[in-house]
Short mmCIF file of C-alpha atoms in Angstrom, two decimals:
data_model
loop_
_atom_site.label_atom_id
_atom_site.label_comp_id
_atom_site.label_asym_id
_atom_site.label_seq_id
_atom_site.Cartn_x
_atom_site.Cartn_y
_atom_site.Cartn_z
CA MET A 171 -0.17 -0.17 -0.08
CA GLN A 172 1.26 3.46 -0.67
CA VAL A 173 -0.14 7.38 -1.61
CA ALA A 174 0.66 8.38 -4.76
CA PRO A 175 2.86 11.64 -5.07
CA GLY A 176 0.31 14.50 -4.85
CA GLY A 177 -1.56 12.71 -2.50
CA LEU A 178 -4.69 11.82 -4.77
CA TRP A 179 -4.24 8.33 -4.90
CA LEU A 180 -4.06 5.38 -2.79
CA LEU A 181 -2.34 2.37 -4.27
CA GLU A 182 -2.97 -1.04 -3.15
CA ALA A 183 -1.66 -4.39 -4.14
CA VAL A 184 -3.01 -7.02 -1.73
CA SER A 185 -1.42 -10.42 -2.14
CA GLY A 186 -3.44 -13.02 -3.39
CA SER A 187 -5.83 -10.69 -5.08
CA GLY A 188 -4.25 -10.23 -8.25
CA THR A 189 -5.63 -6.66 -8.39
CA LEU A 190 -3.52 -3.54 -8.07
CA SER A 191 -6.19 -0.76 -6.92
CA ALA A 192 -6.00 2.84 -7.13
CA ILE A 193 -8.06 4.59 -4.71
CA PRO A 194 -9.31 8.63 -5.15
CA LEU A 195 -8.45 10.68 -2.36
CA ASP A 196 -9.45 13.94 -1.01
CA TYR A 197 -6.78 16.05 -1.06
CA THR A 198 -7.72 18.45 2.35
CA THR A 199 -8.72 14.94 4.26
CA GLY A 200 -6.62 11.88 3.12
CA LEU A 201 -10.10 9.81 3.36
CA PRO A 202 -11.59 8.34 0.00
CA ALA A 203 -13.07 11.25 -2.14
CA ASP A 204 -16.97 11.26 -2.26
CA GLY A 205 -18.42 10.41 -5.35
CA ALA A 206 -15.13 9.08 -6.72
CA SER A 207 -14.59 5.30 -7.64
CA ALA A 208 -11.61 2.87 -7.59
CA GLN A 209 -9.85 2.01 -10.27
CA SER A 210 -8.33 -1.63 -10.82
CA VAL A 211 -6.10 -3.46 -13.05
CA ALA A 212 -5.72 -7.30 -13.36
CA LEU A 213 -2.22 -8.10 -12.65
CA PRO A 214 -0.54 -11.60 -13.73
CA SER A 215 0.02 -12.90 -10.64
CA SER A 216 -1.60 -12.57 -7.00
CA ASN A 217 1.47 -13.27 -5.39
CA VAL A 218 2.85 -9.55 -5.08
CA PRO A 219 5.29 -9.13 -2.08
CA GLN A 220 5.93 -5.40 -2.88
CA LEU A 221 5.14 -2.27 -4.72
CA ALA A 222 7.07 0.95 -5.24
CA MET A 223 6.63 4.11 -7.44
CA SER A 224 7.94 6.59 -9.30
CA PRO A 225 8.75 9.59 -6.86
CA SER A 226 6.93 13.19 -7.30
CA ASN A 227 9.70 14.56 -9.58
CA SER A 228 8.91 12.45 -12.26
CA THR A 229 7.90 13.23 -15.59
CA HIS A 230 6.87 9.78 -16.50
CA PRO A 231 6.12 8.11 -13.56
CA TYR A 232 5.58 4.27 -13.24
CA LEU A 233 4.03 2.21 -10.46
CA PHE A 234 6.27 -1.15 -10.09
CA VAL A 235 4.91 -4.47 -8.30
CA ALA A 236 6.86 -7.84 -7.98
CA MET A 237 4.97 -10.30 -8.52
CA ALA A 238 7.38 -13.73 -7.25
CA ALA A 239 7.31 -16.36 -10.20
CA HIS A 240 5.71 -14.18 -12.95
CA GLY A 241 8.45 -11.36 -12.47
CA THR A 242 7.64 -7.27 -12.40
CA ALA A 243 4.83 -4.97 -13.96
CA VAL A 244 5.33 -2.60 -14.93
CA ILE A 245 2.10 0.41 -14.59
CA PRO A 246 2.66 3.41 -16.57
CA PHE A 247 0.77 6.05 -13.75
CA SER A 248 -1.33 9.22 -15.31
CA ALA A 249 -2.53 11.03 -11.68
CA GLY A 250 -4.60 13.26 -13.55
CA ASN A 251 -7.01 10.84 -15.32
CA THR A 252 -9.76 9.32 -14.06
CA ASN A 253 -8.31 5.81 -14.49
CA PRO A 254 -4.32 6.78 -13.46
CA LEU A 255 -3.24 2.43 -14.19
CA GLY A 256 -1.91 2.66 -17.51
CA ALA A 257 -1.51 -1.19 -20.15
CA ILE A 258 1.01 -3.45 -17.90
CA ARG A 259 4.32 -4.69 -19.34
CA THR A 260 6.20 -7.38 -17.45
CA ILE A 261 9.61 -7.83 -16.81
CA PRO A 262 10.37 -11.86 -16.45
CA VAL A 263 12.52 -12.92 -14.17
CA MET A 264 15.90 -13.76 -14.62
CA SER A 265 15.49 -17.54 -14.16
CA SER A 266 12.31 -19.91 -14.24
CA THR A 267 13.36 -21.12 -10.50
CA GLY A 268 13.60 -17.94 -9.21
CA GLU A 269 10.88 -14.81 -7.88
CA ALA A 270 11.03 -11.72 -8.32
CA THR A 271 10.35 -10.37 -4.31
CA ALA A 272 10.91 -6.87 -3.68
CA VAL A 273 10.98 -3.61 -5.57
CA ALA A 274 12.24 0.14 -5.19
CA VAL A 275 13.24 3.12 -6.84
CA ASP A 276 15.56 5.52 -6.33
CA VAL A 277 14.78 8.98 -5.19
CA ALA A 278 16.22 10.74 -8.11
CA ASN A 279 13.96 8.58 -10.00
CA ARG A 280 16.89 7.11 -12.43
CA LEU A 281 16.76 3.49 -11.31
CA LEU A 282 14.71 0.74 -11.13
CA PHE A 283 15.87 -1.97 -8.40
CA VAL A 284 14.49 -5.78 -8.41
CA GLY A 285 15.58 -8.73 -5.68
CA GLU A 286 15.29 -11.71 -7.19
CA THR A 287 15.74 -14.95 -5.33
CA ALA A 288 17.84 -16.53 -8.53
CA ALA A 289 19.24 -13.81 -10.09
CA LEU A 290 22.57 -15.30 -10.17
CA PRO A 291 24.57 -18.78 -10.00
CA GLY A 292 25.98 -20.49 -6.59
CA THR A 293 24.96 -21.11 -3.50
CA GLN A 294 23.95 -17.12 -2.71
CA SER A 295 21.33 -17.03 -5.68
CA GLY A 296 19.65 -13.66 -4.84
CA GLY A 297 20.63 -9.98 -6.49
CA VAL A 298 19.49 -7.07 -7.32
CA ARG A 299 18.81 -6.21 -10.73
CA VAL A 300 18.70 -2.48 -12.29
CA PHE A 301 16.96 -1.08 -14.47
CA ASP A 302 17.38 2.53 -16.41
CA ILE A 303 14.19 4.14 -16.07
CA THR A 304 15.16 7.26 -18.03
CA SER A 305 16.13 4.82 -21.12
CA ASN A 306 12.80 2.46 -21.92
CA ILE A 307 13.40 0.47 -18.32
CA GLY A 308 16.13 -0.89 -20.01
CA GLU A 309 18.44 -3.15 -17.85
CA LEU A 310 22.31 -2.32 -17.07
CA SER A 311 25.00 -4.43 -18.66
CA ASP A 312 26.19 -5.08 -15.40
CA SER A 313 22.95 -6.35 -13.80
CA PRO A 314 22.41 -8.28 -11.66
CA TYR A 315 24.37 -7.46 -8.63
CA ARG A 316 25.08 -10.51 -6.20
CA THR A 317 23.61 -9.56 -2.78
CA GLY A 318 25.36 -12.36 -0.70
CA GLY A 319 21.91 -14.20 0.45
CA THR A 320 19.27 -16.09 -1.02
CA GLY A 321 16.20 -13.83 -0.37
CA PRO A 322 16.52 -10.03 -0.90
CA ALA A 323 13.24 -9.16 0.95
CA ALA A 324 13.69 -5.15 1.14
CA ILE A 325 15.23 -2.35 -0.64
CA LEU A 326 16.23 1.11 0.41
CA ALA A 327 17.33 3.54 -2.41
CA THR A 328 18.94 6.55 -1.87
CA GLU A 329 20.53 9.24 -4.55
CA TYR A 330 23.79 7.50 -3.97
CA TYR A 331 23.38 4.56 -2.56
CA VAL A 332 21.14 1.40 -2.10
CA TYR A 333 21.05 -0.94 0.55
CA VAL A 334 19.14 -4.65 0.04
CA ALA A 335 17.85 -6.69 2.95
CA ASN A 336 18.25 -10.63 2.49
CA LYS A 337 15.61 -12.38 4.98
CA SER A 338 17.31 -15.52 4.50
CA VAL A 339 21.33 -16.32 3.82
CA SER A 340 22.62 -19.87 2.75
CA GLY A 341 24.40 -21.62 6.01
CA SER A 342 23.75 -19.00 8.42
CA THR A 343 20.59 -18.33 10.42
CA LYS A 344 20.30 -14.46 9.92
CA GLY A 345 19.86 -12.26 7.06
CA ASN A 346 22.05 -9.61 6.21
CA ILE A 347 22.22 -5.94 4.36
CA ALA A 348 24.31 -5.68 1.51
CA GLY A 349 24.96 -1.87 0.27
CA PHE A 350 25.99 -0.78 -3.24
CA ALA A 351 27.54 2.89 -4.40
CA ILE A 352 25.83 4.34 -7.63
CA THR A 353 27.72 5.52 -10.29
CA GLU A 354 26.92 7.97 -12.72
CA THR A 355 28.89 8.27 -16.05
CA GLY A 356 27.69 10.32 -18.77
CA SER A 357 24.41 8.62 -19.53
CA GLU A 358 25.40 5.08 -18.00
CA TYR A 359 25.27 4.25 -14.12
CA SER A 360 26.83 1.19 -12.60
CA LEU A 361 26.39 0.19 -9.07
CA THR A 362 30.04 -0.67 -6.71
CA THR A 363 29.65 -3.33 -4.08
CA LEU A 364 30.33 -2.03 -0.64
CA SER A 365 30.89 -4.37 2.27
CA SER A 366 27.18 -6.08 3.88
CA ILE A 367 26.22 -5.97 7.46
CA ALA A 368 24.33 -8.92 9.31
CA ALA A 369 20.87 -7.98 10.34
CA GLY A 370 18.86 -10.13 12.38
CA ILE A 371 16.37 -13.56 12.07
CA ALA A 372 14.30 -12.77 8.03
CA THR A 373 15.00 -9.01 7.43
CA VAL A 374 11.56 -7.58 6.40
CA GLY A 375 12.12 -4.27 5.89
CA LEU A 376 14.53 -0.87 5.36
CA ALA A 377 13.87 2.83 6.59
CA GLU A 378 16.09 5.86 6.79
CA ASP A 379 15.25 8.17 8.97
CA ASN A 380 14.53 12.21 8.11
CA THR A 381 17.78 13.07 9.34
CA LEU A 382 19.50 11.07 6.64
CA THR A 383 21.71 9.79 9.39
CA TYR A 384 20.04 6.44 10.03
CA ILE A 385 18.90 2.79 8.60
CA ALA A 386 16.62 0.65 10.75
CA ALA A 387 15.61 -2.67 9.94
CA ALA A 388 13.09 -4.49 10.85
CA ASN A 389 13.48 -8.77 11.68
CA SER A 390 10.38 -10.66 11.51
CA GLY A 391 11.97 -13.65 13.30
CA GLY A 392 13.47 -10.98 16.09
CA GLY A 393 17.35 -11.45 17.19
CA PRO A 394 16.87 -8.81 17.50
CA ASP A 395 13.57 -7.12 15.86
CA LEU A 396 15.09 -4.04 14.85
CA ASN A 397 18.61 -3.11 13.91
CA VAL A 398 19.80 0.23 13.74
CA TYR A 399 22.90 1.42 11.71
CA THR A 400 24.51 4.74 10.61
CA PHE A 401 26.87 5.45 8.26
CA ASP A 402 30.76 5.15 8.11
CA SER A 403 32.85 8.11 8.79
CA SER A 404 35.85 6.67 6.42
CA THR A 405 33.68 4.86 3.82
CA HIS A 406 31.09 6.74 2.21
CA GLY A 407 27.49 4.51 2.46
CA LYS A 408 29.35 1.76 4.21
CA LEU A 409 26.87 0.79 7.32
CA ASP A 410 27.96 0.37 10.88
CA SER A 411 25.92 -1.12 13.79
CA VAL A 412 24.42 1.16 16.41
CA THR A 413 21.89 -0.49 18.48
CA THR A 414 19.41 -3.23 18.87
CA GLY A 415 15.84 -3.06 19.94
CA SER A 416 12.91 -4.87 20.90
CA ILE A 417 9.11 -4.17 19.07
CA ASP A 418 7.94 -6.22 22.64
CA ALA A 419 4.62 -7.23 20.88
CA GLY A 420 5.04 -11.12 22.05
CA ALA A 421 4.13 -13.56 19.43
CA ASN A 422 3.60 -10.76 16.99
CA GLN A 423 6.22 -10.77 13.98
CA ALA A 424 7.60 -7.20 12.43
CA VAL A 425 6.26 -7.26 8.96
CA ALA A 426 7.30 -3.85 7.73
CA ILE A 427 9.20 -0.55 9.27
CA ALA A 428 8.13 3.49 8.13
CA ALA A 429 9.86 6.07 9.05
CA THR A 430 8.30 9.93 8.86
CA PRO A 431 9.51 12.07 6.46
#
């Protein structure tokens, strides 16, 4: 679930329904707009782990929906239309044994990041695929990039760095977070791998605080419930552990995390 930039639409893709819905909102109240009808489009899959949207500075905005074995849906979005949802295009998964499990767009609206469970050969088969939004969503020549795990579950993309949380890592009970620096040379983009850092069990979400000082990771399996990191003073983009925390939720598990803007 996500509110579109501009605050006029609530976007919802519920796993199991196979439908992406756009619900018109009253900008002043944030509630569903009186007399307006929700719009929807059928997705190629009912398994939809995540959705992401182009940021507010986008000239040609899109919605991106991770659809597990069915790949990633690319949907043009026009907030000013009665029906803002355009025709679906699908990016297939790299391997027939893999799934698209995480998706994100960088804040400068240049790159789409897709986490897949079998993007690369080897034991740690998880990877992040990178697409140039400004070039007809074409995949970078060096994509995919290894993330050091088997289950990419969350992606946090900033202007200069991107972080991928692995929910599972072969041979370990805990997840990790892989970092990459984004390099722009003329009109070409590439990623440079930074060192990874350990997280808790079954990491499911990442968020950056509004001071751009800390990154927090939520772990559905605990060990701990919450990891908090800051940026290394010597190596740009590298994460250092600061503290851990508990959500004190009893038998409940963390399923997502968000930070105030």
